[in-house]
Coordinates of C-alpha atoms in Angstrom, one line a residue:
X1047 CA 67.9 83.8 99.2
X1048 CA 68.5 83.1 103.1
X1049 CA 71.9 84.6 101.7
X1050 CA 71.1 87.1 99.6
X1051 CA 70.6 90.7 101.5
X1052 CA 69.0 93.7 98.8
X1053 CA 68.7 97.5 100.8
X1054 CA 69.1 100.9 99.0
X1055 CA 68.9 104.3 99.7
X1056 CA 67.3 107.0 98.4
X1057 CA 68.3 110.6 97.9
X1058 CA 66.2 114.0 97.7
X1059 CA 67.7 116.8 97.1
X1060 CA 68.6 121.2 96.5
X1061 CA 70.9 122.6 95.5
X1062 CA 71.7 126.9 94.6
X1063 CA 74.4 128.5 93.2
X1064 CA 75.9 131.0 93.2
X1065 CA 79.7 132.1 90.5
X1066 CA 81.7 134.4 90.0
X1067 CA 84.7 135.5 88.3
X1068 CA 83.8 132.7 86.4
X1069 CA 86.3 133.0 82.9
X1070 CA 90.4 132.2 83.4
X1071 CA 91.3 135.5 81.5
X1072 CA 90.0 137.4 84.4
X1073 CA 86.8 138.8 82.8
X1074 CA 83.8 139.1 85.6
X1075 CA 81.5 136.4 83.6
X1076 CA 79.0 135.7 86.8
X1077 CA 76.5 133.2 87.0
X1078 CA 73.8 131.8 89.4
X1079 CA 71.5 129.0 89.1
X1080 CA 68.9 129.0 91.7
X1081 CA 67.4 125.5 92.0
X1082 CA 68.8 122.0 91.1
X1083 CA 66.7 119.2 91.9
X1084 CA 68.1 115.7 91.3
X1085 CA 66.6 111.9 93.1
X1086 CA 69.2 109.2 93.8
X1087 CA 68.3 105.9 94.3
X1088 CA 70.9 103.1 95.1
X1089 CA 70.7 99.2 95.7
X1090 CA 73.0 97.7 98.4
X1091 CA 73.8 93.6 96.8
X1092 CA 75.7 91.0 99.5
X1093 CA 75.3 87.8 98.7
X1094 CA 77.4 85.3 101.0
X1095 CA 78.0 82.4 98.7
X1096 CA 80.1 80.3 101.1
X1097 CA 81.5 81.4 104.6
X1098 CA 84.4 82.6 102.8
X1099 CA 83.4 83.8 99.4
X1100 CA 81.5 86.7 99.8
X1101 CA 79.9 89.2 97.1
X1102 CA 79.3 93.1 96.9
X1103 CA 77.3 95.1 94.7
X1104 CA 75.4 98.0 94.6
X1105 CA 73.8 100.0 92.1
X1106 CA 72.3 103.3 91.6
X1107 CA 70.1 105.9 89.6
X1108 CA 70.7 109.4 89.8
X1109 CA 68.4 112.1 87.6
X1110 CA 67.7 115.3 87.1
X1111 CA 64.1 116.5 87.6
X1112 CA 62.4 116.8 84.4
X1113 CA 65.7 116.9 81.9
X1114 CA 68.3 114.6 80.4
X1115 CA 71.1 116.7 79.1
X1116 CA 73.6 116.3 82.6
X1117 CA 76.7 116.8 81.5
X1118 CA 78.4 113.4 81.2
X1119 CA 81.6 112.6 81.8
X1120 CA 84.0 109.3 79.7
X1121 CA 86.1 108.0 82.8
X1122 CA 85.3 106.0 85.5
X1123 CA 88.0 108.7 87.6
X1124 CA 85.9 111.5 87.2
X1125 CA 82.5 111.2 88.9
X1126 CA 80.7 107.7 90.1
X1127 CA 78.2 108.6 92.2
X1128 CA 76.5 110.8 89.6
X1129 CA 76.4 108.3 86.7
X1130 CA 76.6 109.2 83.1
X1131 CA 73.8 108.1 81.5
X1132 CA 70.9 109.8 82.4
X1133 CA 68.1 107.7 84.1
X1134 CA 70.2 105.0 83.1
X1135 CA 71.1 101.9 86.2
X1136 CA 75.0 101.9 87.1
X1137 CA 77.2 99.8 88.2
X1138 CA 78.9 102.1 91.1
X1139 CA 80.6 98.3 92.6
X1140 CA 81.2 94.7 92.3
X1141 CA 83.5 93.2 93.7
X1142 CA 83.9 89.7 95.6
X1143 CA 86.0 89.3 98.4
X1144 CA 87.6 85.7 99.1
X1145 CA 89.0 85.0 102.6
X1146 CA 91.6 82.5 102.4
X1147 CA 91.3 79.2 105.0
X1148 CA 93.3 79.5 107.3
X1149 CA 94.7 82.1 106.7
X1150 CA 95.1 86.8 107.4
X1151 CA 94.7 86.4 103.5
X1152 CA 91.8 87.2 101.5
X1153 CA 92.0 89.2 97.9
X1154 CA 89.1 91.7 96.7
X1155 CA 89.0 92.2 93.1
X1156 CA 86.4 93.6 91.1
X1157 CA 84.2 97.1 90.5
X1158 CA 86.2 97.5 93.9
X1159 CA 85.3 99.8 97.1
X1160 CA 87.2 102.9 96.4
X1161 CA 84.3 105.7 97.0
X1162 CA 83.2 107.9 99.5
X1163 CA 85.6 106.4 102.1
X1164 CA 86.6 107.9 105.7
X1165 CA 85.4 110.7 106.7
X1166 CA 82.6 111.2 103.7
X1167 CA 80.9 108.8 106.8
X1168 CA 80.5 111.6 109.0
X1169 CA 78.3 114.1 106.4
X1170 CA 76.1 110.8 105.3
X1171 CA 75.6 110.5 108.7
X1172 CA 76.3 106.3 108.3
X1173 CA 78.6 104.2 109.0
X1174 CA 82.2 103.6 106.9
X1175 CA 81.7 102.5 103.3
X1176 CA 84.8 101.9 101.6
X1177 CA 88.5 101.3 102.1
X1178 CA 90.9 104.5 101.1
X1179 CA 90.1 107.8 102.9
X1180 CA 88.5 110.5 100.6
X1181 CA 92.0 112.5 99.5
X1182 CA 93.2 109.9 98.3
X1183 CA 91.1 107.9 95.8
X1184 CA 87.6 108.5 96.2
X1185 CA 86.2 107.6 92.3
X1186 CA 85.2 104.7 90.3
X1187 CA 88.0 102.2 90.2
X1188 CA 88.6 98.2 88.5
X1189 CA 91.1 95.8 90.0
X1190 CA 92.6 93.2 92.9
X1191 CA 93.4 93.9 96.7
X1192 CA 95.3 91.8 98.3
X1193 CA 94.8 91.8 102.4
X1194 CA 97.1 90.8 105.6
X1195 CA 95.0 91.2 108.8
X1196 CA 98.2 92.1 111.4
X1197 CA 95.7 91.9 114.8
X1198 CA 97.4 88.6 115.6
X1199 CA 101.0 89.5 114.5
X1200 CA 101.2 92.9 115.7
X1201 CA 98.1 93.0 118.5
X1202 CA 97.1 96.5 116.7
X1203 CA 93.1 96.1 116.4
X1204 CA 91.8 96.7 113.3
X1205 CA 95.2 97.0 111.6
X1206 CA 96.0 95.4 108.0
X1207 CA 98.3 95.7 105.4
X1208 CA 96.9 96.0 101.5
X1209 CA 98.2 96.1 97.7
X1210 CA 96.3 96.5 95.2
X1211 CA 96.4 97.2 91.3
X1212 CA 93.8 98.8 88.9
X1213 CA 94.1 100.6 85.9
X1214 CA 92.2 103.9 85.7
X1215 CA 92.4 103.9 81.7
X1216 CA 92.5 101.3 79.7
X1217 CA 93.3 102.1 76.2
X1218 CA 91.4 99.3 73.3
X1219 CA 91.1 101.8 70.3
X1220 CA 94.5 100.9 69.9
X1221 CA 94.0 99.7 66.4
X1222 CA 91.8 102.8 65.7
X1223 CA 94.9 105.0 65.6
X1224 CA 94.5 106.2 69.3
X1225 CA 97.9 106.1 71.0
X1226 CA 97.7 106.3 74.4
X1227 CA 99.8 103.7 76.5
X1228 CA 97.7 101.7 79.6
X1229 CA 97.6 104.4 82.3
X1230 CA 97.9 102.0 85.0
X1231 CA 98.8 102.2 89.8
X1232 CA 100.1 99.8 92.1
X1233 CA 99.2 101.0 95.8
X1234 CA 100.7 99.7 99.1
X1235 CA 98.6 100.7 102.5
X1236 CA 98.6 100.1 105.7
X1237 CA 95.6 101.1 108.7
X1238 CA 95.1 100.2 112.1
X1239 CA 93.1 101.5 115.2
X1240 CA 94.3 104.1 117.5
X1241 CA 96.3 102.1 121.1
X1242 CA 93.4 103.3 124.0
X1243 CA 91.0 105.4 121.1
X1244 CA 88.2 103.0 119.8
X1245 CA 86.8 103.8 116.5
X1246 CA 89.6 105.3 115.3
X1247 CA 91.4 105.1 112.3
X1248 CA 95.3 106.1 111.3
X1249 CA 95.6 105.2 108.1
X1250 CA 99.2 105.3 105.6
X1251 CA 99.4 105.2 101.7
X1252 CA 101.3 105.5 98.3
X1253 CA 100.4 104.7 95.4
X1254 CA 102.5 105.1 92.2
X1255 CA 101.2 106.0 88.5
X1256 CA 102.9 104.6 85.6
X1257 CA 101.8 105.8 82.1
X1258 CA 99.9 108.7 83.5
X1259 CA 97.8 109.9 80.9
X1260 CA 97.3 112.2 77.7
X1261 CA 95.3 115.2 76.4
X1262 CA 93.9 112.5 74.0
X1263 CA 92.3 110.3 76.3
X1264 CA 90.3 113.7 77.8
X1265 CA 89.0 114.7 74.3
X1266 CA 86.2 116.6 76.1
X1267 CA 88.0 118.9 78.0
X1268 CA 90.2 119.9 75.1
X1269 CA 88.1 119.9 72.1
X1270 CA 90.5 121.1 69.2
X1271 CA 92.7 119.3 66.6
X1272 CA 94.9 116.7 67.7
X1273 CA 97.8 116.9 65.3
X1274 CA 100.6 114.8 67.8
X1275 CA 100.3 112.8 70.8
X1276 CA 102.4 110.8 73.0
X1277 CA 102.1 107.6 74.1
X1278 CA 102.5 108.3 77.8
X1279 CA 101.8 111.7 80.1
X1280 CA 104.6 110.4 82.1
X1281 CA 104.8 108.8 86.3
X1282 CA 103.8 110.2 89.5
X1283 CA 103.2 109.2 92.9
X1284 CA 100.6 110.1 95.4
X1285 CA 101.5 110.1 99.5
X1286 CA 97.8 110.7 101.8
X1287 CA 98.4 110.0 105.7
X1288 CA 95.0 110.0 107.7
X1289 CA 93.5 110.4 111.1
X1290 CA 90.2 110.0 112.4
X1291 CA 89.3 109.7 116.3
X1292 CA 85.1 109.0 116.5
X1293 CA 83.4 110.2 119.2
X1294 CA 86.6 111.5 121.6
X1295 CA 85.9 110.5 125.0
X1296 CA 82.7 109.8 124.5
X1297 CA 82.2 113.6 123.9
X1298 CA 79.9 113.4 120.6
X1299 CA 82.9 114.9 119.2
X1300 CA 84.1 113.3 115.9
X1301 CA 87.6 114.9 114.4
X1302 CA 89.7 114.3 111.4
X1303 CA 93.4 115.3 109.3
X1304 CA 94.0 114.3 106.0
X1305 CA 97.4 115.5 104.3
X1306 CA 98.5 114.8 100.8
X1307 CA 102.0 115.2 98.5
X1308 CA 101.8 113.9 94.6
X1309 CA 105.1 114.4 92.8
X1310 CA 104.6 114.5 89.4
X1311 CA 106.9 113.9 86.6
X1312 CA 105.6 115.0 83.2
X1313 CA 106.3 113.6 80.1
X1314 CA 108.7 116.0 77.9
X1315 CA 106.7 115.9 74.8
X1316 CA 102.3 117.1 74.7
X1317 CA 99.9 116.7 72.7
X1318 CA 100.0 119.2 70.4
X1319 CA 97.1 120.5 69.3
X1320 CA 96.2 121.8 65.5
X1321 CA 100.1 122.3 65.0
X1322 CA 100.8 125.3 67.4
X1323 CA 100.5 124.3 70.4
X1324 CA 102.0 121.3 72.9
X1325 CA 100.1 120.5 75.9
X1326 CA 101.8 118.4 78.7
X1327 CA 100.5 118.0 81.9
X1328 CA 100.6 120.8 83.9
X1329 CA 102.6 122.3 80.9
X1330 CA 102.8 123.4 77.6
X1331 CA 105.1 124.6 74.7
X1332 CA 103.7 128.0 74.8
X1333 CA 105.3 128.6 77.8
X1334 CA 108.4 126.3 77.8
X1335 CA 107.4 124.5 80.6
X1336 CA 106.5 121.4 79.2
X1337 CA 108.2 118.1 81.4
X1338 CA 108.8 119.6 84.2
X1339 CA 108.3 118.1 87.7
X1340 CA 105.5 118.9 89.8
X1341 CA 104.9 118.6 93.2
X1342 CA 101.9 119.5 95.2
X1343 CA 99.7 118.9 98.2
X1344 CA 96.4 119.4 99.6
X1345 CA 95.1 119.8 103.6
X1346 CA 91.7 118.2 105.0
X1347 CA 90.5 118.2 107.5
X1348 CA 86.5 118.4 109.8
X1349 CA 85.1 118.6 113.1
X1350 CA 81.2 116.9 113.4
X1351 CA 79.4 117.4 117.1
X1352 CA 76.3 115.5 118.1
X1353 CA 74.2 118.1 119.9
X1354 CA 73.4 116.8 123.1
X1355 CA 69.1 117.0 122.4
X1356 CA 67.1 114.3 123.1
X1357 CA 64.0 116.1 121.9
X1358 CA 65.9 117.1 118.4
X1359 CA 66.9 113.3 118.6
X1360 CA 70.5 114.2 118.4
X1361 CA 71.5 116.4 115.5
X1362 CA 74.6 117.4 114.1
X1363 CA 76.6 120.2 112.8
X1364 CA 80.3 119.9 110.9
X1365 CA 82.6 121.9 109.9
X1366 CA 85.0 121.4 106.5
X1367 CA 87.7 122.6 106.0
X1368 CA 90.4 121.9 102.6
X1369 CA 93.2 123.7 100.5
X1370 CA 94.9 122.5 98.3
X1371 CA 98.5 124.1 96.4
X1372 CA 98.9 125.2 92.9
X1373 CA 99.3 121.7 91.6
X1374 CA 97.5 119.1 93.9
X1375 CA 95.5 116.9 91.5
X1376 CA 92.6 115.6 92.6
X1377 CA 91.1 114.4 90.5
X1378 CA 90.9 111.0 91.6
X1379 CA 88.1 112.5 94.5
X1380 CA 84.9 112.9 93.2
X1381 CA 83.1 109.9 94.5
X1382 CA 80.7 111.6 97.2
X1383 CA 78.0 112.8 95.3
X1384 CA 78.2 116.3 95.4
X1385 CA 78.0 118.4 91.7
X1386 CA 80.7 120.1 93.0
X1387 CA 84.4 118.0 93.7
X1388 CA 86.6 120.3 96.3
X1389 CA 88.9 118.3 97.2
X1390 CA 90.4 119.0 93.6
X1391 CA 90.2 123.2 94.6
X1392 CA 93.9 125.2 94.0
X1393 CA 92.8 126.9 96.5
X1394 CA 90.4 126.8 99.7
X1395 CA 86.6 125.3 100.2
X1396 CA 85.3 125.3 103.1
X1397 CA 82.2 123.3 104.5
X1398 CA 79.5 124.0 107.0
X1399 CA 76.6 121.7 107.7
X1400 CA 74.1 120.4 110.4
X1401 CA 72.4 116.9 110.6
X1402 CA 69.0 116.4 112.0
X1403 CA 67.0 113.0 112.2
X1404 CA 63.6 112.9 111.6
X1405 CA 63.3 108.3 112.2
X1406 CA 66.9 106.5 113.7
X1407 CA 69.3 104.4 111.2
X1408 CA 66.3 105.3 108.7
X1409 CA 65.8 108.4 107.3
X1410 CA 67.3 112.2 108.1
X1411 CA 67.6 115.3 105.9
X1412 CA 71.2 117.8 105.8
X1413 CA 71.4 121.4 105.1
X1414 CA 74.5 122.6 104.4
X1415 CA 76.5 125.5 101.9
X1416 CA 80.0 125.4 100.1
X1417 CA 82.0 128.1 99.7
X1418 CA 85.2 127.6 96.5
X1419 CA 87.8 130.0 96.4
X1420 CA 90.5 129.4 93.9
X1421 CA 94.0 130.5 93.7
X1422 CA 94.3 128.2 89.9
X1423 CA 92.0 127.5 87.3
X1424 CA 92.6 123.7 87.6
X1425 CA 89.3 122.3 85.4
X1426 CA 91.7 119.8 83.0
X1427 CA 95.4 119.0 84.4
X1428 CA 96.6 119.9 81.1
X1429 CA 98.3 122.6 79.7
X1430 CA 100.2 125.8 82.4
X1431 CA 97.4 127.5 85.2
X1432 CA 96.2 130.4 85.3
X1433 CA 95.6 132.6 88.0
X1434 CA 92.4 132.2 88.9
X1435 CA 89.6 135.3 91.1
X1436 CA 87.1 132.5 91.0
X1437 CA 84.5 131.3 93.5
X1438 CA 81.5 129.4 93.9
X1439 CA 79.3 129.5 96.4
X1440 CA 76.7 126.9 97.2
X1441 CA 73.8 126.0 99.0
X1442 CA 72.4 122.6 99.2
X1443 CA 69.1 120.7 100.8
X1444 CA 69.0 117.1 100.5
X1445 CA 66.7 114.9 102.5
X1446 CA 67.9 110.9 103.5
X1447 CA 65.9 107.4 103.3
X1448 CA 67.9 104.3 104.0
X1449 CA 65.7 100.7 104.2

């Protein structure tokens, strides 16, 4: 038992939403929700099996107060921090780190640490909890990663090269007439600390996606009768660069900037619904744009400042901004536990927050606001994207307790 560590986090949260022009056709359909209360419990597990073999796990429980009708999702990529079965215990992470003795090589396999990566630790008032930057991937991923530490070879601190293979969607129902091919990806990445800047992070990564999922894989997104489905939605790739400077020059100021570029090569034939229309990745037969290549970009930047007020236990204020172009696809960026995925927006998103410590390292409150202005209605990556005047304003208050 002396090799087993158990910790936990309990979050109580209140969200309030204001919606405007929520119908893609432009018909005004304003709505709001004054209060949504929720509780999230996490149990963090670690087992040092040997000096070279370590298990990591994280179990979670999410519950809307007094209800069990939370909108369910069907894929791991959708929203790992809000489990699909209301009130059930959910495995967010379960992986093994194996460090090959007397080499700089290690392997990680299982349900990988691919959600809530940099810079999410700034908002969550904690240390880095995942491998990959949020704009790159923020989702549950099952796969295997090989990592080579480059510190001794390059002299660069905290430098490493990683190669990961994982599945986005795996079709285990093929014998029941579900025809789409498995969707897999291969990722290569390099990271290091910027020389002369302590606790900084420079990240460069690229992932190649093979056989993008078709609309058949997401029936809840397009709930119409399918009369034909292709085997593959096409192929694509995502590039990400991330730079993060923590406590810059001892000033208490943290800054980060992320850039994402996605290039999609959709299949020339899409999923056919009711024999009337074919829908593919960002294209449909009515508009005659099936199979057209689509490129999208996104930027994500922000700052956080530690206020030098000892009487208030050194609170922090932060601001974040992100912008996505028309064909930016951020569905792999939804693991932060937020009820809105601001990193998937085809438009602009702004967030401001205040962190008030209560008990150092164990308890804090965060109050914040998010405003999202959509240029295009991109709830699903299938079909042509209509223009949108939709906007969402969110206010939230949460309390985290860590033990």
